[in-house]
Every structure is written in structure tokens, then in C-alpha cells.
CSV table of C-alpha atoms in Angstrom, one decimal:
chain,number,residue,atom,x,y,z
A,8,UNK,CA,10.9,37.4,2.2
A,9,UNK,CA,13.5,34.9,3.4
A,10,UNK,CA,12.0,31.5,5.0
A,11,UNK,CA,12.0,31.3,9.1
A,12,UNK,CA,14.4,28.7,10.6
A,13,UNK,CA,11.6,25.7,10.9
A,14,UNK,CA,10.0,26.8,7.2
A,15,UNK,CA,13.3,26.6,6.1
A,16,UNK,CA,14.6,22.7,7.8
A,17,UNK,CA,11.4,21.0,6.4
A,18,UNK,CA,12.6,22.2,2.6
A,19,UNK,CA,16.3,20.6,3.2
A,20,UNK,CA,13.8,17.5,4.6
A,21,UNK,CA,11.7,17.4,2.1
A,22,UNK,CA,14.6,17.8,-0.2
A,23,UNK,CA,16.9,15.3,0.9
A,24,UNK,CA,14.2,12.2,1.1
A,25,UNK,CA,13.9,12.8,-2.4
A,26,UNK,CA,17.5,12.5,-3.0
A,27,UNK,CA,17.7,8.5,-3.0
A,28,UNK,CA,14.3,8.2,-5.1
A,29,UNK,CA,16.0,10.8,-7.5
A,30,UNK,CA,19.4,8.3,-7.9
A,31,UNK,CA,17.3,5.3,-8.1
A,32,UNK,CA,15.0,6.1,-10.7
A,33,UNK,CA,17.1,8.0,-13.0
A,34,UNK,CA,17.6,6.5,-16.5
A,35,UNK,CA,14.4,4.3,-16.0
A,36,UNK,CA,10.8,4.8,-17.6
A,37,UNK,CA,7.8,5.3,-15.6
A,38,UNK,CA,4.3,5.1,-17.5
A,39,UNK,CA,1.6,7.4,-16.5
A,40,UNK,CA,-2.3,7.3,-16.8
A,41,UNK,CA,-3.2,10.7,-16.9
A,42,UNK,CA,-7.0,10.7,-16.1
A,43,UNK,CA,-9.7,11.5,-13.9
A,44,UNK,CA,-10.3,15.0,-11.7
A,45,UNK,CA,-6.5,15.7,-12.5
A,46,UNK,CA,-7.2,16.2,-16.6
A,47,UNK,CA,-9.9,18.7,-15.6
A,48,UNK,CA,-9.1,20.6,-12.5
A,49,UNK,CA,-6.8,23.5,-13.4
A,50,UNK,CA,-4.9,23.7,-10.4
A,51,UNK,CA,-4.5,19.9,-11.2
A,52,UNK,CA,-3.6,20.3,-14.5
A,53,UNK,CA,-1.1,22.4,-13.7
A,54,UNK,CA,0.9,20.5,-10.8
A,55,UNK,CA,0.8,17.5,-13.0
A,56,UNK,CA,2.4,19.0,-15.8
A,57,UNK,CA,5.1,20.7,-13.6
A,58,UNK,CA,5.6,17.4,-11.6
A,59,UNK,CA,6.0,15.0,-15.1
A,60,UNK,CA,8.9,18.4,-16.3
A,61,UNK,CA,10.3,17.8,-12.9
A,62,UNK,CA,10.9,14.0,-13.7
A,63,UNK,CA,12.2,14.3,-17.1
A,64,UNK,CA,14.9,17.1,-16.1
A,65,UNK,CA,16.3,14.6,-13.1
A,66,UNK,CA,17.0,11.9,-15.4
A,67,UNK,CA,13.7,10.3,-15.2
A,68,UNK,CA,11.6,9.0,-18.4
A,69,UNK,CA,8.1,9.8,-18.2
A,70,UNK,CA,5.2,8.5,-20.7
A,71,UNK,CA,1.8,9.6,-20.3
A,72,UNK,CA,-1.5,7.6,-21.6
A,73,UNK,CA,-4.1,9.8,-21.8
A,74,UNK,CA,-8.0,9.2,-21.2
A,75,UNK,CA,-10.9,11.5,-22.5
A,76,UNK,CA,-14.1,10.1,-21.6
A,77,UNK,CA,-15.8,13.1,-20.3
A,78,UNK,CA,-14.5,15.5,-23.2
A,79,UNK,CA,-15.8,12.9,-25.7
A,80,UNK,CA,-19.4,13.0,-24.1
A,81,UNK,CA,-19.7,16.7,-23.9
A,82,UNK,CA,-18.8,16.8,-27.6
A,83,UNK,CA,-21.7,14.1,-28.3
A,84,UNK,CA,-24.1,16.0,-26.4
A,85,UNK,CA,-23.5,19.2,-27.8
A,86,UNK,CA,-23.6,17.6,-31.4
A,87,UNK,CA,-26.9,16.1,-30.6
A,88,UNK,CA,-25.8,12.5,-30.1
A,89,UNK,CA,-26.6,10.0,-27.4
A,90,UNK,CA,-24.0,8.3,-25.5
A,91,UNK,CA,-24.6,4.7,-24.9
A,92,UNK,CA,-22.8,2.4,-22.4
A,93,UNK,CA,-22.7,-1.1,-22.0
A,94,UNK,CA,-20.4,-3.1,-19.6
A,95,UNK,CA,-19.5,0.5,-18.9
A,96,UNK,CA,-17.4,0.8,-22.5
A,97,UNK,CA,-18.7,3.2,-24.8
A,98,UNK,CA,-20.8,2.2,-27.7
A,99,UNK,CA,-18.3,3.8,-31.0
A,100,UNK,CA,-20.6,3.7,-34.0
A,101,UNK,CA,-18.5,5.1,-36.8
A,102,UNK,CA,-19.5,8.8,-36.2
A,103,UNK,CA,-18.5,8.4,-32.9
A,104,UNK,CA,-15.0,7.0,-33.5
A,105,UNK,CA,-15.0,10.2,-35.5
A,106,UNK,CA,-15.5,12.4,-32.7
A,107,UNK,CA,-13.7,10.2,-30.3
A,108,UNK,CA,-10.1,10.6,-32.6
A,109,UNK,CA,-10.6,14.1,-32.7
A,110,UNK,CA,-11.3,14.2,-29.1
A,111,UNK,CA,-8.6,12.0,-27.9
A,112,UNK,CA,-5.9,12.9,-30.9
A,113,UNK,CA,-6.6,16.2,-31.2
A,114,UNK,CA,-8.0,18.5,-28.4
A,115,UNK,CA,-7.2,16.5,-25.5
A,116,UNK,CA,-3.4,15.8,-26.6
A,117,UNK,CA,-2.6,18.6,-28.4
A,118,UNK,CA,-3.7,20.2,-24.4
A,119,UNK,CA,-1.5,17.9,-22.7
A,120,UNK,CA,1.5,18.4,-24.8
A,121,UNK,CA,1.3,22.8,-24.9
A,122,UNK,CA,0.9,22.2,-20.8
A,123,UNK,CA,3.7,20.0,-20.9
A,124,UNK,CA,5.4,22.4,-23.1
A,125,UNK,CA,4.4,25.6,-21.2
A,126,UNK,CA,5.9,24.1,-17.9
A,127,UNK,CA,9.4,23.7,-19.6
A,128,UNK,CA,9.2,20.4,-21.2
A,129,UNK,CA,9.6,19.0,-24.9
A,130,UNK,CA,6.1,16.7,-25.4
A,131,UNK,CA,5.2,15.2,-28.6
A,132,UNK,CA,1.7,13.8,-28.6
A,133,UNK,CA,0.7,10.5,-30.5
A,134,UNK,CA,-1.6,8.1,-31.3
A,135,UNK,CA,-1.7,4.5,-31.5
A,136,UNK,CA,-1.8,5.0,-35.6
A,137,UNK,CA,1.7,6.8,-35.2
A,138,UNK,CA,4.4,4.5,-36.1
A,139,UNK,CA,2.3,1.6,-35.8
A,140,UNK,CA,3.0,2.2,-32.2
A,141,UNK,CA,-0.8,0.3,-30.9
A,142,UNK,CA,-2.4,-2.7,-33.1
A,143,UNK,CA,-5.3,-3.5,-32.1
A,144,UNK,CA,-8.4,-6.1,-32.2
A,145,UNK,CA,-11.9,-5.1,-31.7
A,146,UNK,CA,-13.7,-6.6,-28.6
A,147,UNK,CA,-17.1,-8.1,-28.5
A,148,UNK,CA,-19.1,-8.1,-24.8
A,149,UNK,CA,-21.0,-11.4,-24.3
A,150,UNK,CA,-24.5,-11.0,-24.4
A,151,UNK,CA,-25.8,-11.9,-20.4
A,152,UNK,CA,-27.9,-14.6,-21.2
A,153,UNK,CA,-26.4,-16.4,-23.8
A,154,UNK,CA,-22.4,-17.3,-23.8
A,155,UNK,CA,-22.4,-17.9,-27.3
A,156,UNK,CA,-23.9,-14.6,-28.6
A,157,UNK,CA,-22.0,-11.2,-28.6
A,158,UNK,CA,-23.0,-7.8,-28.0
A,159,UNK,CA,-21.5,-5.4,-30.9
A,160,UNK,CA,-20.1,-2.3,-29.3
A,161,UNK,CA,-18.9,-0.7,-32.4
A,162,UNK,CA,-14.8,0.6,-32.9
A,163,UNK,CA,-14.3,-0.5,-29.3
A,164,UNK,CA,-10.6,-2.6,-29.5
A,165,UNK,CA,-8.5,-3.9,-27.1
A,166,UNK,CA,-4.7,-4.0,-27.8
A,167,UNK,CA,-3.0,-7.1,-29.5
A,168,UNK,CA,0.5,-5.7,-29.9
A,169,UNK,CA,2.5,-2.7,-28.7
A,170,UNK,CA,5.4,-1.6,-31.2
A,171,UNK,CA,7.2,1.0,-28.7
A,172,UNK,CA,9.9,1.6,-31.0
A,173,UNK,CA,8.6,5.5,-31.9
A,174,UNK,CA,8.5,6.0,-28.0
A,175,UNK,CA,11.9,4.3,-27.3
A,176,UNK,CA,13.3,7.0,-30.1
A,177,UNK,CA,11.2,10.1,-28.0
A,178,UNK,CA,12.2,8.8,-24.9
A,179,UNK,CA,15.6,8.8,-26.2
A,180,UNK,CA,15.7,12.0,-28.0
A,181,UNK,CA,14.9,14.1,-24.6
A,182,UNK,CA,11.4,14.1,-25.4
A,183,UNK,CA,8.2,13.1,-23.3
A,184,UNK,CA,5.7,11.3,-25.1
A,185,UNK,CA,1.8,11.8,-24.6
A,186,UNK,CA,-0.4,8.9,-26.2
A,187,UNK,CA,-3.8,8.8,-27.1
A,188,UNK,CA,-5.1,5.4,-26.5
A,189,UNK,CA,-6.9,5.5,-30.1
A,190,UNK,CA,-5.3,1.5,-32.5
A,191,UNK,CA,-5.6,0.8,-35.6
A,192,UNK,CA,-6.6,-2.7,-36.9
A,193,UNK,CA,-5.7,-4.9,-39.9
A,194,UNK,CA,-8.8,-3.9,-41.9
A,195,UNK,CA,-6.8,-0.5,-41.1
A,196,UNK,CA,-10.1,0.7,-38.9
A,197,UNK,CA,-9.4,3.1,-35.5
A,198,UNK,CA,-10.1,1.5,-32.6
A,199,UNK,CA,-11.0,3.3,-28.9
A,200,UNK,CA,-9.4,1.4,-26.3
A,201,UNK,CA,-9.1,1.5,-22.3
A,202,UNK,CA,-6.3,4.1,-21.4
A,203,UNK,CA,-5.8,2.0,-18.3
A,204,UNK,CA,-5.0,-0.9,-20.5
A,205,UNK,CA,-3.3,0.7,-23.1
A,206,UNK,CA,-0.8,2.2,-20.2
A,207,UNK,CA,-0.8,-1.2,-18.7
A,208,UNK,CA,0.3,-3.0,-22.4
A,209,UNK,CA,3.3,0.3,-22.9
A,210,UNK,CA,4.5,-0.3,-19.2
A,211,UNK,CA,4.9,-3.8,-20.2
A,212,UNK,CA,6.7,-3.4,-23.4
A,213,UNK,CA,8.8,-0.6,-22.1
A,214,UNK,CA,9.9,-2.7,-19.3
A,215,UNK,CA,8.8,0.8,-17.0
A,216,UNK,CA,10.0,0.5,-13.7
A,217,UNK,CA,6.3,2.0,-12.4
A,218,UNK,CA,2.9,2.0,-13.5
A,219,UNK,CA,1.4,4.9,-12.0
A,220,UNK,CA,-2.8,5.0,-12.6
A,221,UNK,CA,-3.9,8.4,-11.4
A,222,UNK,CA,-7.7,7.7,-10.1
A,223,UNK,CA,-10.4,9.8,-8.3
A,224,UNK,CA,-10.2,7.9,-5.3
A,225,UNK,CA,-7.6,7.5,-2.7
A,226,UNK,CA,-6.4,4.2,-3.7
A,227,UNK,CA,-7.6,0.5,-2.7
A,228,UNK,CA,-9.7,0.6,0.3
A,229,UNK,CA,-10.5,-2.2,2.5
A,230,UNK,CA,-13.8,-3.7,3.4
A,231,UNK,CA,-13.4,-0.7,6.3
A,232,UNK,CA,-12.4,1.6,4.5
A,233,UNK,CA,-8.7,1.8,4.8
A,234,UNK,CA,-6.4,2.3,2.7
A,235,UNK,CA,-4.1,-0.9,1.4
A,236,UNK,CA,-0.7,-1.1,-0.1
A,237,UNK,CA,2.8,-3.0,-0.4
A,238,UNK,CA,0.8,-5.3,-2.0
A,239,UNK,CA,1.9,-8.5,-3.5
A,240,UNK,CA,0.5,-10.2,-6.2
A,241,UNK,CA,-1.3,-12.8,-4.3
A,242,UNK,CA,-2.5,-10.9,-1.8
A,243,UNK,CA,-4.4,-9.1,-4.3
A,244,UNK,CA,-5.8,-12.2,-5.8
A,245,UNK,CA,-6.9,-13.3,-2.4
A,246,UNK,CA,-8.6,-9.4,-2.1
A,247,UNK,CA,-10.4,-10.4,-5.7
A,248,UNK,CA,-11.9,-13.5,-4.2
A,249,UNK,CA,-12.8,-12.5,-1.0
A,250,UNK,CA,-14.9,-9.1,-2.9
A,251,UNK,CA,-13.0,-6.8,-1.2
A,252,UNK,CA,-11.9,-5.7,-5.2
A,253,UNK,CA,-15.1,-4.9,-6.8
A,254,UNK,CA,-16.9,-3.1,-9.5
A,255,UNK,CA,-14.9,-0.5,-11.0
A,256,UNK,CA,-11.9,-0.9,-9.4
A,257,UNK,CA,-11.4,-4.4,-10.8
A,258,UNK,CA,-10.3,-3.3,-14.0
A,259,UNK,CA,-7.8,-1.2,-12.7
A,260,UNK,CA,-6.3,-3.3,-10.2
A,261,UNK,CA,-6.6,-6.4,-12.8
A,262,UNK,CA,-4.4,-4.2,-15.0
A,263,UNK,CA,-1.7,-3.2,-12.9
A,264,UNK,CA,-1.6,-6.6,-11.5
A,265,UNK,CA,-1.0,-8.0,-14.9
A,266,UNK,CA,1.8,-5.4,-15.5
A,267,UNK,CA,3.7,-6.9,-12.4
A,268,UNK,CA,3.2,-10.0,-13.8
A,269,UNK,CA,4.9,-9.4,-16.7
A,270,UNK,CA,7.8,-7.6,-15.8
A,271,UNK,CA,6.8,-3.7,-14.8
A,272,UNK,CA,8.5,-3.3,-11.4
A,273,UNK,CA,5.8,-2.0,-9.3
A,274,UNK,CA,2.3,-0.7,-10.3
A,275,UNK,CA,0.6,2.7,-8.3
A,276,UNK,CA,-2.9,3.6,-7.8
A,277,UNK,CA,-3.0,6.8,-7.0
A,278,UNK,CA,-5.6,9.7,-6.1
A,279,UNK,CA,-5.4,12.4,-9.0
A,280,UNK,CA,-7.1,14.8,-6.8
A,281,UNK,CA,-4.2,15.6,-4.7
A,282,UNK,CA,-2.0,18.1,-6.0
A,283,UNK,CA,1.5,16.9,-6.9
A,284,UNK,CA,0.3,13.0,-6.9
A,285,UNK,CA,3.0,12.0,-8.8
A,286,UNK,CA,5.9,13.5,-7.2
A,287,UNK,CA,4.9,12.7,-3.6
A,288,UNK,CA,4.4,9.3,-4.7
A,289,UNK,CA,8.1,8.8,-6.5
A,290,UNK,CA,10.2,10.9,-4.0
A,291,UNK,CA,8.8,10.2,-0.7
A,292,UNK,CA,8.6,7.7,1.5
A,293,UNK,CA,5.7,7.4,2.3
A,294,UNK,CA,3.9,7.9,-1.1
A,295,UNK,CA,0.3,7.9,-1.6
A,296,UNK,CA,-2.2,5.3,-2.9
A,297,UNK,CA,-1.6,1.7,-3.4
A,298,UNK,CA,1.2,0.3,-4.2
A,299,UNK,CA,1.6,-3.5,-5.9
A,300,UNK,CA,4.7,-5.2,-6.5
């Protein structure tokens, strides 16, 4: 069945405006939290897979960060264990870090990368432990009436240095990396850290030209509900004092902000619901979400 005239001129549209995007981005890596309704939804799943494929064959380096969260609490609860929250981070006793590595390094990845692999790609799924790609430090929460005492959350780390170099070599090699966001300390313990930061910390050493942090929401909303974006850096400073940037979209925007900061061209909130998030934000003009340079 052949397209009628009008089906047919908004393909050649559509086509076109992604022409320029397609020359500007190519050769240059764009980081990817992969998160949210779009790691769970199989229509999602699918259209993300097909759109990160899409990117690599135009020229386009991808690297996907992965999350978990939700996978790792169904494997708790069906074990028998309790999951405990503080600060909303995860309390990782050692059994837990157990389950979380074989969560996030194993089932989860190992998805991401036959998906990947199903939709034409060539993924190869790490850990922060390959390569000494993600060192990390573990991270105490202050206690909320004392400053001086510390709340022990367990193999909860935040990242102290990124060693892309086992990234750079994929990335290079025609391959599309998939992290899980799981360090390794110098007492040679595991460490579950914040995809979003993790992301954040490769876009930074990668010197990415995006940050894209796929989200369940449609982006940053103003006080009235609107959508915002073109932001600069100090207008989103101004949108953290003034409370308009609250609760748990802090961390994400505080991440992306500090990936402008230190080099990443332009960081993307974006609503992992919609089918083909990615590519409608990279090759359109109007994208979708919030956008922070």
C-alpha cells in the first residue's frame, strides 16, 4: 500500500529537519539515562532500543547508564527482604549489594544489551568494576538533628573518579556501551550509586555533546505548570531559589546543571513515556523536555 500525497510530504518533512541534527551530531557522544516508565513499558523498550541503533548507524555515539530501582525491589520482596529508604537512597546492607549487582549487572544489562542487539546494534554491557571504569566513595546522610553525626546507609557510594578509557575503546570499536551504575572502592567493596549521577560524571569525562535524563514526567514545569526550557545555567539557579525546583527533581536538574558546568554541551530532561523520546528530541526542532545549556 503506497502512502497518499500529504502521508507522503510530512515523511520528506520529517526527514529533512533531521538532516542538519544528523550532520551536526555525527562523530560526537551523547550519554543516555535509560530509566523510568521507558525500562518497563514494552512498547517503550522497544522504540528506545530502535532509536539508540538509529544514532549509532548515523555516525552518532551513544552511551547508556542504566537504573534498576524497581527490579531490585521486586527481587527483595520476593526473597523476603525489606526495602528501606532514607533521604530516598536505598539502605545496601551487604545482602542487598548482593542482589543489587546481580540486578543491575546482570538481569537488567544483560536485557538492555540483547534489545540493543536484537534491534541491529553491537552493545556490550559493563559495570563500574570493568576496567576500573567507576571508583567510588561511600556516602554517609547527615543525621537531621545533629550535623556532626551520620546516618550509615550501607554500600551506597557516590563517584570519585571516572576512568572512561574502556568506553572510549567501545565507542571506538563500533560498539554501544550500556553501564550499570554499580563502583568499586579502595577497600575493593561494590558500591550502588545514582544512575543520574553516574551519567552525569561519564558525560563529563567523555566530554558528550548531550546529557539526555529520560524521566517520567514531561520535563521542568513551572510554578503553573508549564513546561520550561533553553535554559541557562543561571536561570536555573534563580528557579532553585525561588522553589520553583523542588523535591525530586532537584537532584536531576542539580546534575545536569553541573554537567554544563563542566563542559557537556547541553543537558536534556526528557519524558521516557513518549515513544521515540530520544529521537524527537536530537532531530527535531522542536524537541521535547527541558533543555539546559
Amino acid at each position: 500500500m503506497s502512502l497518499t500525497p500529504d502521508a507522503a510530504t510530512n515523511v520528506a518533512r520529517v526527514l529533512s529537519e533531521a538532516l542538519p541534527y544528523i550532520r551536526r551530531f555525527r562523530d560526537k557522544t551523547v550519554v543516555i539515562k535509560y530509566g523510568g516508565n521507558a525500562m518497563v513499558d514494552t512498547e517503550l523498550k522497544q522504540s528506545f532500543a530502535r532509536d539508540v541503533v538509529l544514532m549509532k548507524t548515523v555516525g552518532i555515539n551513544p552511551v547508556v547508564v542504566h537504573g534498576g530501582g524497581p527490579q531490585i525491589g521486586s527481587l527483595l520482596e520476593r526473597l523476603g527482604k525489606e526495602s528501606q529508604f532514607v533521604s530516598g537512597m536505598r539502605v545496601t546492607d551487604a545482602e542487598t549489594m548482593d542482589v543489587v549487582e546481580m540486578v543491575l549487572g546482570g538481569l537488567v544489562n544483560k536485557e538492555i544489551v540483547n534489545l540493543i542487539n536484537r534491534h541491529g546494534g553491537s552493545a556490550v554491557g559493563l559495570t563500574g568494576k570493568d576496567g576500573d571504569l567507576i571508583r567510588a566513595r561511600k556516602l554517609t546522610i547527615d543525621a537531621p538533628d545533629d550535623a556532626d553525626d551520620a546516618i550509615d546507609i550501607g554500600h551506597v557510594g557516590e563517584v570519585e573518579s571516572i576512568d572512561a578509557s574502556v568506553v572510549d575503546m567501545l565507542v571506538h570499536g563500533d560498539f554501544i556501551p550500556v553501564i550499570a551504575p554499580i563502583g568499586v572502592g579502595e577497600d575493593g567493596r561494590s558500591y550502588n550509586i545514582n544512575a543520574d549521577l553516574v551519567a552525569g560524571k561519564v558525560a563529563e569525562v567523555l566530554r558528550a555533546e548531550k546529557l539526555i535524563l529520560l524521566t517520567n514526567t514531561k520535563g521542568l514545569l513551572s510554578k503553573e505548570g508549564e513546561l520550561l526550557t533553553g535554559l541557562t545555567t543561571v536561570r536555573v539557579d534563580e528557579l532553585i531559589a525561588d522553589g520553583t525546583i523542588h523535591g525530586g527533581m532537584l537532584p536531576k536538574i542539580r546534575c545536569a546543571l553541573e554537567a554544563v558546568r563542566s563542559g557537556v554541551v547541553s543537558s536534556h530532561i526528557i519524558d521516557g513515556r513518549v515513544k521515540h523520546a530520544v529521537m524527537v528530541e536530537l532531530f527535531t526542532d522542536e524537541g521535547i523536555g527541558t533543555l539546559i545549556r
